[in-house]
Short mmCIF file of C-alpha atoms and ligand atoms in Angstrom, two decimals:
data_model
loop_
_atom_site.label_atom_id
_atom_site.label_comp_id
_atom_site.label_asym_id
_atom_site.label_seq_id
_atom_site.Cartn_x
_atom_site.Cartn_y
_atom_site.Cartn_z
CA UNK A 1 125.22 94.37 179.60
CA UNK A 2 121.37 94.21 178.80
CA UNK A 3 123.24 91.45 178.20
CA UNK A 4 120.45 90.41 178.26
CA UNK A 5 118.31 92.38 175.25
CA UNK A 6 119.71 90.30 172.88
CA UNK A 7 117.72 87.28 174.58
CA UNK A 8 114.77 89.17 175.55
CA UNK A 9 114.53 90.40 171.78
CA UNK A 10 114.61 87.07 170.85
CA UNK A 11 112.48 85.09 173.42
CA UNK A 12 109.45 87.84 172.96
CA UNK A 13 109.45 87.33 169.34
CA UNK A 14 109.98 83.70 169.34
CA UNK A 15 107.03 83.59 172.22
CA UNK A 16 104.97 85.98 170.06
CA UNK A 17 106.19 83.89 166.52
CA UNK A 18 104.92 80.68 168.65
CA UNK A 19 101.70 82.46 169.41
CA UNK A 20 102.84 81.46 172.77
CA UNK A 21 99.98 83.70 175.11
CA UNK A 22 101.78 82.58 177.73
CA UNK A 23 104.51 85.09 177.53
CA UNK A 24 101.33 87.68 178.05
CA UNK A 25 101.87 85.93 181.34
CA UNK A 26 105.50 86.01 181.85
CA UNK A 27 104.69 90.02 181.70
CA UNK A 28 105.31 92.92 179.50
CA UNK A 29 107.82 94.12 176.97
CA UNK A 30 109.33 96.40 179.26
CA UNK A 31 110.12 94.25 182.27
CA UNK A 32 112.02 91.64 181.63
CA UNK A 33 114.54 90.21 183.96
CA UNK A 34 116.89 93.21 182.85
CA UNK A 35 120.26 94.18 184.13
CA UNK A 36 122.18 95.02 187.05
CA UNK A 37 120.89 97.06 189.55
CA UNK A 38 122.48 99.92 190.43
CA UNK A 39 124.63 99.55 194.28
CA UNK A 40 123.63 102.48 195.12
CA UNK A 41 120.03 101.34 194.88
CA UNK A 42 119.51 97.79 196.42
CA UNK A 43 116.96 98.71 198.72
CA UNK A 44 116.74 100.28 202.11
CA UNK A 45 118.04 97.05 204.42
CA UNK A 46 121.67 97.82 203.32
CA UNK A 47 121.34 102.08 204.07
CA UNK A 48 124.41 101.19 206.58
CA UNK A 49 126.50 98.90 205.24
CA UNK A 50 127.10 99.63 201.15
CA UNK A 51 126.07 96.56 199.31
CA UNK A 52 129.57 96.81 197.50
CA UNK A 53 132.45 97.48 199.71
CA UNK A 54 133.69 100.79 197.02
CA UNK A 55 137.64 100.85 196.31
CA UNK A 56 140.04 103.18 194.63
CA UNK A 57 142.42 102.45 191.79
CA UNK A 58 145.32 101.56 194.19
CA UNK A 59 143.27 98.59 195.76
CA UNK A 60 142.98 97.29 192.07
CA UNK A 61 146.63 97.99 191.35
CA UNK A 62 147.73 96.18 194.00
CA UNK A 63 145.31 92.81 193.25
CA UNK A 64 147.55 89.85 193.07
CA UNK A 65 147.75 88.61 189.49
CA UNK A 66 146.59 85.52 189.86
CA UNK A 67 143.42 85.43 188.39
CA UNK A 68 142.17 82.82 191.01
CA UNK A 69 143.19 85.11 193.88
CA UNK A 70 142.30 88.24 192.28
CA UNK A 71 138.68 87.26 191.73
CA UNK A 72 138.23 86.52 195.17
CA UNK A 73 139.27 89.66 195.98
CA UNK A 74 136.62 90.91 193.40
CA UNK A 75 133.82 88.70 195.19
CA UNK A 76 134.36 89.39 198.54
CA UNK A 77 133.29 93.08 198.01
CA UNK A 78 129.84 91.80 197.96
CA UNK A 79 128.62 92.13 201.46
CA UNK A 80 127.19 88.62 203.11
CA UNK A 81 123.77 90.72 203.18
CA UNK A 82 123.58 91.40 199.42
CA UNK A 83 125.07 88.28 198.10
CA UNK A 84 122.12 86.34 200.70
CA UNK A 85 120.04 88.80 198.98
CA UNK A 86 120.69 88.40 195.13
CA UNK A 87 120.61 84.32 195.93
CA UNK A 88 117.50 84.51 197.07
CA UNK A 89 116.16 86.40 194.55
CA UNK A 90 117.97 84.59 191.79
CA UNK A 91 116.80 81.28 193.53
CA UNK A 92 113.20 82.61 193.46
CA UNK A 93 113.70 82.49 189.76
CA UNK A 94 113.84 78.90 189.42
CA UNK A 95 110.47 78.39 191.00
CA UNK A 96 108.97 80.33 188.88
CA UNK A 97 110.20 79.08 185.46
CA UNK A 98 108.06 75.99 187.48
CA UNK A 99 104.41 78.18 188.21
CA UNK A 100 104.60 79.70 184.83
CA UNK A 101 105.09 77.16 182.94
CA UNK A 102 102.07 75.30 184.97
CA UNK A 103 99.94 77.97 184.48
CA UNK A 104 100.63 78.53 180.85
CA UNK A 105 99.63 74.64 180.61
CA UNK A 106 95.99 75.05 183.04
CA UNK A 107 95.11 78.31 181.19
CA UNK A 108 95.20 76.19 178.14
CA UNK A 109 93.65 73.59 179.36
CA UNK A 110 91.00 75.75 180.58
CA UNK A 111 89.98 76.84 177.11
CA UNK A 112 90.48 74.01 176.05
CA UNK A 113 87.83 72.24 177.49
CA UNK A 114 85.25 75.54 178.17
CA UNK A 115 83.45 76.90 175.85
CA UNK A 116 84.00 80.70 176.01
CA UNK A 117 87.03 79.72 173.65
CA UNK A 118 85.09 78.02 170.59
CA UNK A 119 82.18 80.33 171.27
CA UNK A 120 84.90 83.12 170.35
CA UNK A 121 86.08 81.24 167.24
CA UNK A 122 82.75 80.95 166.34
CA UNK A 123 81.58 84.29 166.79
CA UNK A 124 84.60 85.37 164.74
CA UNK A 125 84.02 83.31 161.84
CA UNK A 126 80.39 84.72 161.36
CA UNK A 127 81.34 88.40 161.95
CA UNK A 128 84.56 88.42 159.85
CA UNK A 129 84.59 88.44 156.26
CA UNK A 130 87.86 86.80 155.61
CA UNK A 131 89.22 83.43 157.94
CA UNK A 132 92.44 85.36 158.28
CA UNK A 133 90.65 87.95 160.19
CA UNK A 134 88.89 85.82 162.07
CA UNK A 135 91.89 83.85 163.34
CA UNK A 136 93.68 86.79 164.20
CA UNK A 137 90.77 88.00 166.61
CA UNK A 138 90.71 84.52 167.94
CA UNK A 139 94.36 85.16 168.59
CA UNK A 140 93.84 88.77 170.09
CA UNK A 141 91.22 87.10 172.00
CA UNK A 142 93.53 84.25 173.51
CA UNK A 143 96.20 86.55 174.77
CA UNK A 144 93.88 88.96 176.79
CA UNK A 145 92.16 85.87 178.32
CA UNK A 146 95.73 84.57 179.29
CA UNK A 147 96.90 87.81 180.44
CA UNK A 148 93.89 88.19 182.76
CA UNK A 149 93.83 85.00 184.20
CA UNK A 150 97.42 84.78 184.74
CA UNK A 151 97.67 88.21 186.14
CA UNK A 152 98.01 87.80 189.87
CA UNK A 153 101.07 86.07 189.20
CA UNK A 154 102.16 88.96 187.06
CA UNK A 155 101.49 91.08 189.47
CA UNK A 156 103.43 89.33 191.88
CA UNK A 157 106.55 88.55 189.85
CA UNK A 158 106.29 91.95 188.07
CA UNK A 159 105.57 93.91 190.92
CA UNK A 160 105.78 93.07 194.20
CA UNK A 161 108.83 91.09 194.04
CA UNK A 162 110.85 93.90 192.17
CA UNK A 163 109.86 95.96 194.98
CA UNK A 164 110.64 93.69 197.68
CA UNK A 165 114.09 93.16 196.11
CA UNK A 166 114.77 96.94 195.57
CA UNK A 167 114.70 96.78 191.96
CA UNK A 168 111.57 98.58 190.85
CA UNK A 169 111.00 102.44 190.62
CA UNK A 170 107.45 102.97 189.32
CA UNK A 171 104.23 103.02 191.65
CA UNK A 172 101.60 100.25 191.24
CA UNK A 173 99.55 102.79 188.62
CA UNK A 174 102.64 103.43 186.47
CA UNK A 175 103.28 99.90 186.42
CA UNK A 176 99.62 99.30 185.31
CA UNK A 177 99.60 101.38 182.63
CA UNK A 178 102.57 100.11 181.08
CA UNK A 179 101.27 96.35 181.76
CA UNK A 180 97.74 97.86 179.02
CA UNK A 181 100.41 99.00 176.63
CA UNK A 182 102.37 95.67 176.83
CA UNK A 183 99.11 93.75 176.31
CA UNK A 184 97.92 95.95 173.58
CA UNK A 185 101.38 94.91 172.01
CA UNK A 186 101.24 91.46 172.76
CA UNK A 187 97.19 91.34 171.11
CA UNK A 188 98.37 93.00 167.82
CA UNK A 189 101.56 91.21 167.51
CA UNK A 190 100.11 87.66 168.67
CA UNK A 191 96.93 88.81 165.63
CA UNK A 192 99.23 89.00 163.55
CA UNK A 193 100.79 86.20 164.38
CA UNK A 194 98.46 83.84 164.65
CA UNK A 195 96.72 84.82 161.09
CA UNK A 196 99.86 84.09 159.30
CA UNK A 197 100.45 80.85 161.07
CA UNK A 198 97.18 79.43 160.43
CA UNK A 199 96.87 80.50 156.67
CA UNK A 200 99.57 78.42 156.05
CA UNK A 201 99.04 75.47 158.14
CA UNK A 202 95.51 75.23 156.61
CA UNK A 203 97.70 74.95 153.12
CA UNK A 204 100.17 72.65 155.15
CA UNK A 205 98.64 69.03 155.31
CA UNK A 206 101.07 66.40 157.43
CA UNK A 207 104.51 68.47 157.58
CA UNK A 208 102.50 71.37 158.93
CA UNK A 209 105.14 71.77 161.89
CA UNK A 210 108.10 72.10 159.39
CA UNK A 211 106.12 74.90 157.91
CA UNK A 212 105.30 76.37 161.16
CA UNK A 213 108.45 76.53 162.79
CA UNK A 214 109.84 78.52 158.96
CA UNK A 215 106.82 81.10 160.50
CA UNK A 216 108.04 80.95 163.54
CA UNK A 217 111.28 82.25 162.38
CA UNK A 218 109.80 84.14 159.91
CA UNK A 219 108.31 86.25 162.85
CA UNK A 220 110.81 86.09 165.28
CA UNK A 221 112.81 88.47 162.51
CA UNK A 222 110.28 90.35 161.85
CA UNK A 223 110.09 90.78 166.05
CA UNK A 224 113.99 91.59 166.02
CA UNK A 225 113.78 94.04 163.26
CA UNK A 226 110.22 96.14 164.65
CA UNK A 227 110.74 95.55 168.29
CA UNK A 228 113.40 98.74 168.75
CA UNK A 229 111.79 101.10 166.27
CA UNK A 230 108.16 100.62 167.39
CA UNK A 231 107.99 98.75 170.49
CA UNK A 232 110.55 100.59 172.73
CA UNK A 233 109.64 103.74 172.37
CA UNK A 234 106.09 102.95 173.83
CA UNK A 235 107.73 102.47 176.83
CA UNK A 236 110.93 104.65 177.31
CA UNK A 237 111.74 108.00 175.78
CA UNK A 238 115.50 107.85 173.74
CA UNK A 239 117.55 110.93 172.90
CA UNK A 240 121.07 111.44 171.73
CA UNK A 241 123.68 111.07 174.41
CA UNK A 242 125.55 115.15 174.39
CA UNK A 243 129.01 114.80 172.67
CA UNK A 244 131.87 114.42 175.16
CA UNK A 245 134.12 111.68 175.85
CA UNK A 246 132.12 108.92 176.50
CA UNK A 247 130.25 109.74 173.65
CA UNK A 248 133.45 109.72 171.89
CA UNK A 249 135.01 106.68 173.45
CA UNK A 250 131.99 104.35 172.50
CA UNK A 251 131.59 105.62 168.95
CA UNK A 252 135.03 105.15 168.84
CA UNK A 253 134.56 101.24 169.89
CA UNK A 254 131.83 100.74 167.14
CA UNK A 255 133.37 102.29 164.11
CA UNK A 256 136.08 99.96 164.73
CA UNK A 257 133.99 97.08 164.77
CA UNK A 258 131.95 98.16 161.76
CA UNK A 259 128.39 99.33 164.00
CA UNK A 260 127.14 101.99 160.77
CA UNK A 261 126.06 103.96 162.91
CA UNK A 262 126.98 107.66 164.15
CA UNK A 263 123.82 107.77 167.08
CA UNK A 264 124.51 106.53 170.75
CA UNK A 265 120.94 106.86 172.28
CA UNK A 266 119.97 107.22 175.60
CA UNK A 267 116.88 106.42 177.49
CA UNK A 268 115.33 106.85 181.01
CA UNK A 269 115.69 103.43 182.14
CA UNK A 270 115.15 104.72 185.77
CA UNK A 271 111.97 105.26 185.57
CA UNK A 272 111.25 101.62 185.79
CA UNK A 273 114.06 100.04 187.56
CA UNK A 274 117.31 100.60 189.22
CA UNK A 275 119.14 98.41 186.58
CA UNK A 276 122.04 99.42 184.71
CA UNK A 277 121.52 98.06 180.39
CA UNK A 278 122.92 98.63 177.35
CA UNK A 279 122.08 97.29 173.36
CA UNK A 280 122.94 97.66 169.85
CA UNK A 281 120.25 97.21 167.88
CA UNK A 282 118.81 96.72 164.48
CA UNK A 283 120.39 95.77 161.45
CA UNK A 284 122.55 97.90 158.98
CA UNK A 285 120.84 100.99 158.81
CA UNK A 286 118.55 100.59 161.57
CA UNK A 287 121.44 99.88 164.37
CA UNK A 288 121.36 102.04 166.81
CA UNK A 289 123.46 102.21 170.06
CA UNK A 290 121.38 102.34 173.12
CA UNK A 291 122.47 102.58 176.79
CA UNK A 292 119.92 103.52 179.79
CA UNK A 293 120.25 106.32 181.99
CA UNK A 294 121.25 104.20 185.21
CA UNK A 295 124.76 103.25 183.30
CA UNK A 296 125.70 106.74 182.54
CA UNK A 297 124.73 108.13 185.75
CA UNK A 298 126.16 105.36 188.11
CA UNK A 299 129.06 103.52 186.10
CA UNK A 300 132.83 104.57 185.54
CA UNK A 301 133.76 105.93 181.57
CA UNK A 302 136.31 102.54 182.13
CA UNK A 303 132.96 100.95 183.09
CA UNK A 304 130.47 102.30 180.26
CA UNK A 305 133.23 101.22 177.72
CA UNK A 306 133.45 97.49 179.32
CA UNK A 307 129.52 97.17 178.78
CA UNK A 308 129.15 98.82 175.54
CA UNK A 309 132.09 96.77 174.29
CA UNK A 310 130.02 94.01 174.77
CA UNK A 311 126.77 94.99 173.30
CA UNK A 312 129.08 95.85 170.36
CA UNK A 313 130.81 92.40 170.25
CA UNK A 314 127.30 90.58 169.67
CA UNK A 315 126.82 93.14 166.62
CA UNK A 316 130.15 91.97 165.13
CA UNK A 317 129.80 88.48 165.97
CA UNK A 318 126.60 88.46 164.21
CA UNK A 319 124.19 87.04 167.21
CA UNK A 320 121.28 88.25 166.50
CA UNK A 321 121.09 86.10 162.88
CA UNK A 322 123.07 83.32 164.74
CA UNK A 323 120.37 83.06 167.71
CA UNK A 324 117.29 83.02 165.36
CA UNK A 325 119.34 80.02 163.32
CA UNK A 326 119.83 77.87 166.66
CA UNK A 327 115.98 78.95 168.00
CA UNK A 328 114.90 77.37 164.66
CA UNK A 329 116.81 74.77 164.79
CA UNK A 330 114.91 74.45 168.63
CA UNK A 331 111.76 75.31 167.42
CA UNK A 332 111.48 72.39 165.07
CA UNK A 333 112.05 70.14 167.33
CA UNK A 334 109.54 71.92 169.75
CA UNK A 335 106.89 72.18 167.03
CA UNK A 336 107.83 68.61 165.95
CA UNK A 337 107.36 67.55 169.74
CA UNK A 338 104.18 69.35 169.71
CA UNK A 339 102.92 67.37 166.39
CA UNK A 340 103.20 63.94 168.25
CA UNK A 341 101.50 65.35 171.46
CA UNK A 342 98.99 66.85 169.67
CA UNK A 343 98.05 64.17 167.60
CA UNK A 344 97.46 61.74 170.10
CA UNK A 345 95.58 64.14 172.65
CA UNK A 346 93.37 65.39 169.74
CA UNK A 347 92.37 61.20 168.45
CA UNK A 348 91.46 61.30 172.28
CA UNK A 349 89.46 64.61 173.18
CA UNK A 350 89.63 66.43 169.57
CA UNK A 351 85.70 65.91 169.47
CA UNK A 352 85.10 67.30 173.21
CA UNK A 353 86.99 70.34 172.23
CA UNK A 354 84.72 71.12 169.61
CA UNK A 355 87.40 70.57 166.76
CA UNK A 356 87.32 69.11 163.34
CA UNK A 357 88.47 65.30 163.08
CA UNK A 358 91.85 64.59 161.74
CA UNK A 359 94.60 66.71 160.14
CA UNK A 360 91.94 69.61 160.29
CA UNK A 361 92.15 69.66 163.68
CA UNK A 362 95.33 71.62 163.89
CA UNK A 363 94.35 73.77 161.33
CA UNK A 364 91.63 75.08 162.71
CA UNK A 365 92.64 78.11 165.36
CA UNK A 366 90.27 76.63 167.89
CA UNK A 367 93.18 73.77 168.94
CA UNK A 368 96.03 77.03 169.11
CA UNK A 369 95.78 76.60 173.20
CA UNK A 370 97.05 72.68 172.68
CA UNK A 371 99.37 74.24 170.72
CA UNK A 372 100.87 76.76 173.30
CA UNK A 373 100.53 74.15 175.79
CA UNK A 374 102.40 71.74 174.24
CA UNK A 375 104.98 74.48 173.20
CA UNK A 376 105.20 76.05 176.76
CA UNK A 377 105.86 72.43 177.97
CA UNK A 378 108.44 71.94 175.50
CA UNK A 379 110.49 75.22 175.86
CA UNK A 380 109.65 74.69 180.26
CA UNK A 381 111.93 71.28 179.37
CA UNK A 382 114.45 72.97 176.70
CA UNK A 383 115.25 75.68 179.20
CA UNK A 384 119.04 74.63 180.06
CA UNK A 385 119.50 74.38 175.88
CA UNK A 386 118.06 77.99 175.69
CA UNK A 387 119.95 79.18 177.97
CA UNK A 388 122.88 77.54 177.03
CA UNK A 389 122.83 78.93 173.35
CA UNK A 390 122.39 82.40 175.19
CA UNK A 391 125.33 81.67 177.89
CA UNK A 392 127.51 80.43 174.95
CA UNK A 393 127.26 83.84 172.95
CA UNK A 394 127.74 85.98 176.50
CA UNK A 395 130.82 84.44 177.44
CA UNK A 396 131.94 85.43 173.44
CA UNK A 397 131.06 88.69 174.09
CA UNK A 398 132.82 89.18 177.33
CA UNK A 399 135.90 88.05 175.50
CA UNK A 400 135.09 90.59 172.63
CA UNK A 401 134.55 93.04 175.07
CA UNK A 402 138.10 92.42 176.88
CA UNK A 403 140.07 91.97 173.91
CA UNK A 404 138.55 95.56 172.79
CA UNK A 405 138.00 97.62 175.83
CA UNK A 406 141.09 96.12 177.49
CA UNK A 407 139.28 97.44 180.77
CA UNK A 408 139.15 94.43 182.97
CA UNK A 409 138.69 96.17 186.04
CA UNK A 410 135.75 98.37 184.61
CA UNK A 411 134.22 94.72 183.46
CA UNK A 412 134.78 92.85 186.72
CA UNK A 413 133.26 96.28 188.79
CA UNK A 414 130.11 95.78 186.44
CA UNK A 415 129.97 92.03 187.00
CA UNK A 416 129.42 92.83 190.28
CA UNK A 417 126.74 95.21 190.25
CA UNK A 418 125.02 92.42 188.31
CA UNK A 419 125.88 90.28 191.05
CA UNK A 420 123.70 91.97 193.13
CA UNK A 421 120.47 90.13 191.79
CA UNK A 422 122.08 87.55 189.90
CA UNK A 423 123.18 84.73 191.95
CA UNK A 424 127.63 84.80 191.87
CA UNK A 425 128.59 81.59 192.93
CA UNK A 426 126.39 78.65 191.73
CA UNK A 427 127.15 74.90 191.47
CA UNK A 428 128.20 73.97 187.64
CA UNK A 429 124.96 71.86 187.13
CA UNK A 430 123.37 75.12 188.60
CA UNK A 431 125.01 77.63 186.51
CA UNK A 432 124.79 74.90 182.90
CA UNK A 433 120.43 74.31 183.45
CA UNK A 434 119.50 77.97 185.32
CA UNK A 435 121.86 80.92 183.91
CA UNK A 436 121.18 82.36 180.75
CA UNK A 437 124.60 84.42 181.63
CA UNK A 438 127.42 83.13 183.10
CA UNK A 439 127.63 83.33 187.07
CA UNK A 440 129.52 86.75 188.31
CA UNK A 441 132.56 84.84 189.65
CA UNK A 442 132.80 82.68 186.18
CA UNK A 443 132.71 86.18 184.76
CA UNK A 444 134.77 87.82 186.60
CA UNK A 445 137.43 84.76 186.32
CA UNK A 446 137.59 85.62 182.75
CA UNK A 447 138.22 89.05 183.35
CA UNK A 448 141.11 88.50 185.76
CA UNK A 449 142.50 85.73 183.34
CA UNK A 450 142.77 88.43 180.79
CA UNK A 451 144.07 90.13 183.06
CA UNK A 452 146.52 87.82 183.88
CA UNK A 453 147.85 87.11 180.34
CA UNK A 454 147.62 90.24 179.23
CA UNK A 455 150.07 92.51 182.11
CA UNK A 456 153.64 92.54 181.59
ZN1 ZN B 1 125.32 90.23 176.20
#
């Protein structure tokens, strides 16, 4: 239940495809806001009391079978501690959809109206022989200034609130290094990027933000499809899971839901975080099955089978295609949004920037940090609709997961170590603008309905 890699695959790609530097900011590749962590492993204030009061199979045998009752059951496992714990960290969260959004917006603003930023352009234009080239080292440029100014609140969101929380494994040097790598990734990819998006909006004239969200998409594939072969590995090391029977048991789950694939991977996780994740990645002959180190070592086979039922569900149910289709559909309104902003702030300042007047303006790659401005703003305000096409696809694969796992128990025990960091019990306005997965106890509720229905 990297439920959440399907989501992170997408919103890196569609950050990078929007040449949005601010995800630089939002920090690397390899840490998003990932899966469960483990119970064992939720810090040292708990070493007493486990966070997860443990049971055997007779204490879920002899759950009532209402689903209502049976959930609570489920829930009040968590201790008070850890459930205090995982809403304050979840709660955290919110605020800082706020900072980064603000600071994406000032470090735009910044450049917009200093002059390092059109000195760069500038500079580029005379050393490069092609404007492609010189657009995409504008680009690099743009994403190592945004990563540097924004990094003390990397640092802190990245770092030392991982810690505080119990989540993070790696020392501050570790951590580092992979932070160079993901900025390395995020200059060449955001290069790239950026040079493709402005050779065609320089061919564009007045529809130029139809065109660019069709690059946007364009790249977000192109994201999906590279990200797992080339990306990934920078940061984890995979290797085939030995034969045996959970080996057996999940290939088992994927041939009969048509994954082409004969390879579970697995990869040390652990050496970052205490999370447990899962994917299925790729496309055809690309897909690979992936699960990290902390889920085989710390999760039931009843378990492993719930979560990698899952990951296979969004392969069958085709969500990968399905969530760049409803980003574009996002995007161009976002880059439409951005059009009508941009127009009106560039009439107004277009000549203190140092741009060209009129439609040239947003052609040239000096005006890409009103772009990503008016972009971060955009998906800042779109953020319940985001998640909301992501919730929407997790609560399909839960079902797909039930209906083919049939392990309801080995779901609802996950759903709890997720619980541990993900807040359980949230008000519905809460759960519809913040969660980009449902809540544990809606979760879990579906389980036990299943549950429910589904005993004699
Ligand atoms: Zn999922």
């Amino acid at each position: 239940m990297r439920y959440v890699s399907l989501r992170t695959a997408c919103m890196a790609a569609c950050l990078a495809a929007a040449t949005l530097a601010a995800s630089a900011a939002a920090g690397s590749p390899s840490s998003p806001p990932a899966e469960a962590p483990a119970s064992a492993a939720a810090g040292t204030a708990d070493a007493t009391a486990p966070a997860i009061r443990p049971v055997d199979d007779a204490w879920r045998a002899s759950l009532p079978l209402d689903a209502q009752a049976a959930t609570r059951a489920y829930l009040d496992r968590l201790s008070p501690e850890a459930k205090a714990r995982s809403d304050a960290y979840f709660e955290g969260g919110y605020w800082l959809l706020l900072w980064n959004m603000l600071l994406g917006v000032a470090i735009a603003a910044l450049l917009l109206f200093t002059r390092p930023s059109t000195a760069v352009r500038d500079w580029a234009r005379r050393v490069a022989p092609w404007r492609w080239l010189a657009d995409a080292i504008y680009g690099g440029a743009y994403v190592a200034a945004a990563t540097l100014l924004s990094f003390p609140l990397t640092v802190y969101q990245g770092f030392v609130r991982e810690h505080a929380y119990g989540m993070a494994t790696q020392g501050f040097g570790a951590w580092l290094g992979e932070q160079l790598i993901g900025l390395a990734v995020a200059v060449v990819m955001t290069a790239f990027g950026v040079a493709v998006l402005y050779a065609v909006l320089r061919r564009a004239g007045e529809r130029w933000w139809m065109w660019a969200t069709g690059v946007a998409v364009g790249l977000m594939a192109v994201g999906v499809l590279v990200g797992p072969v080339w990306i990934d590995p920078l940061f984890n090391t995979y290797r085939p899971v030995e034969d045996g029977p959970v080996k057996r048991a999940v290939l088992a789950m994927a041939h009969a839901n048509g994954v082409p694939t004969d390879q579970v991977m697995e990869f040390d996780a652990s050496r970052q975080t205490t999370r447990v994740s899962a994917n299925v990645s790729g496309i055809g002959s690309t897909a690979s099955i992936r699960l990290n180190d902390n889920l085989l070592r710390r999760s039931s086979e009843a378990e492993i089978r719930a979560v990698m039922a899952h990951e296979i569900g969004h392969y069958a149910m085709g969500h990968v295609p399905q969530t760049l289709l409803q980003f574009g559909v996002l995007l161009f309104a976002g880059f439409g949004a951005s059009a009508w902003v941009m127009h009106r702030l560039l009439r107004r300042y277009g000549e203190r920037w140092r741009l060209p007047g009129g439609a040239a303006a947003v052609a040239d790659v000096g005006s890409l940090p009103l772009l990503v401005g008016a972009l971060t703003v955009f998906m800042f305000l779109a953020t319940p609709v985001t998640n909301t096409i992501v919730r929407t696809m997790e609560s399909h694969a839960d079902l797909w997961a039930l209906n083919l796992a049939r392990e309801p128990h080995g779901e609802a025990e996950v759903l709890l170590k997720l619980a541990e960091y993900r807040k359980t019990e949230p008000g519905p306005w809460e759960e519809f603008i913040f969660f980009d997965h449902p809540s544990a106890a809606s979760r879990i509720g579906m389980a036990m309905r299943w549950r429910e229905q589904q005993l004699p």
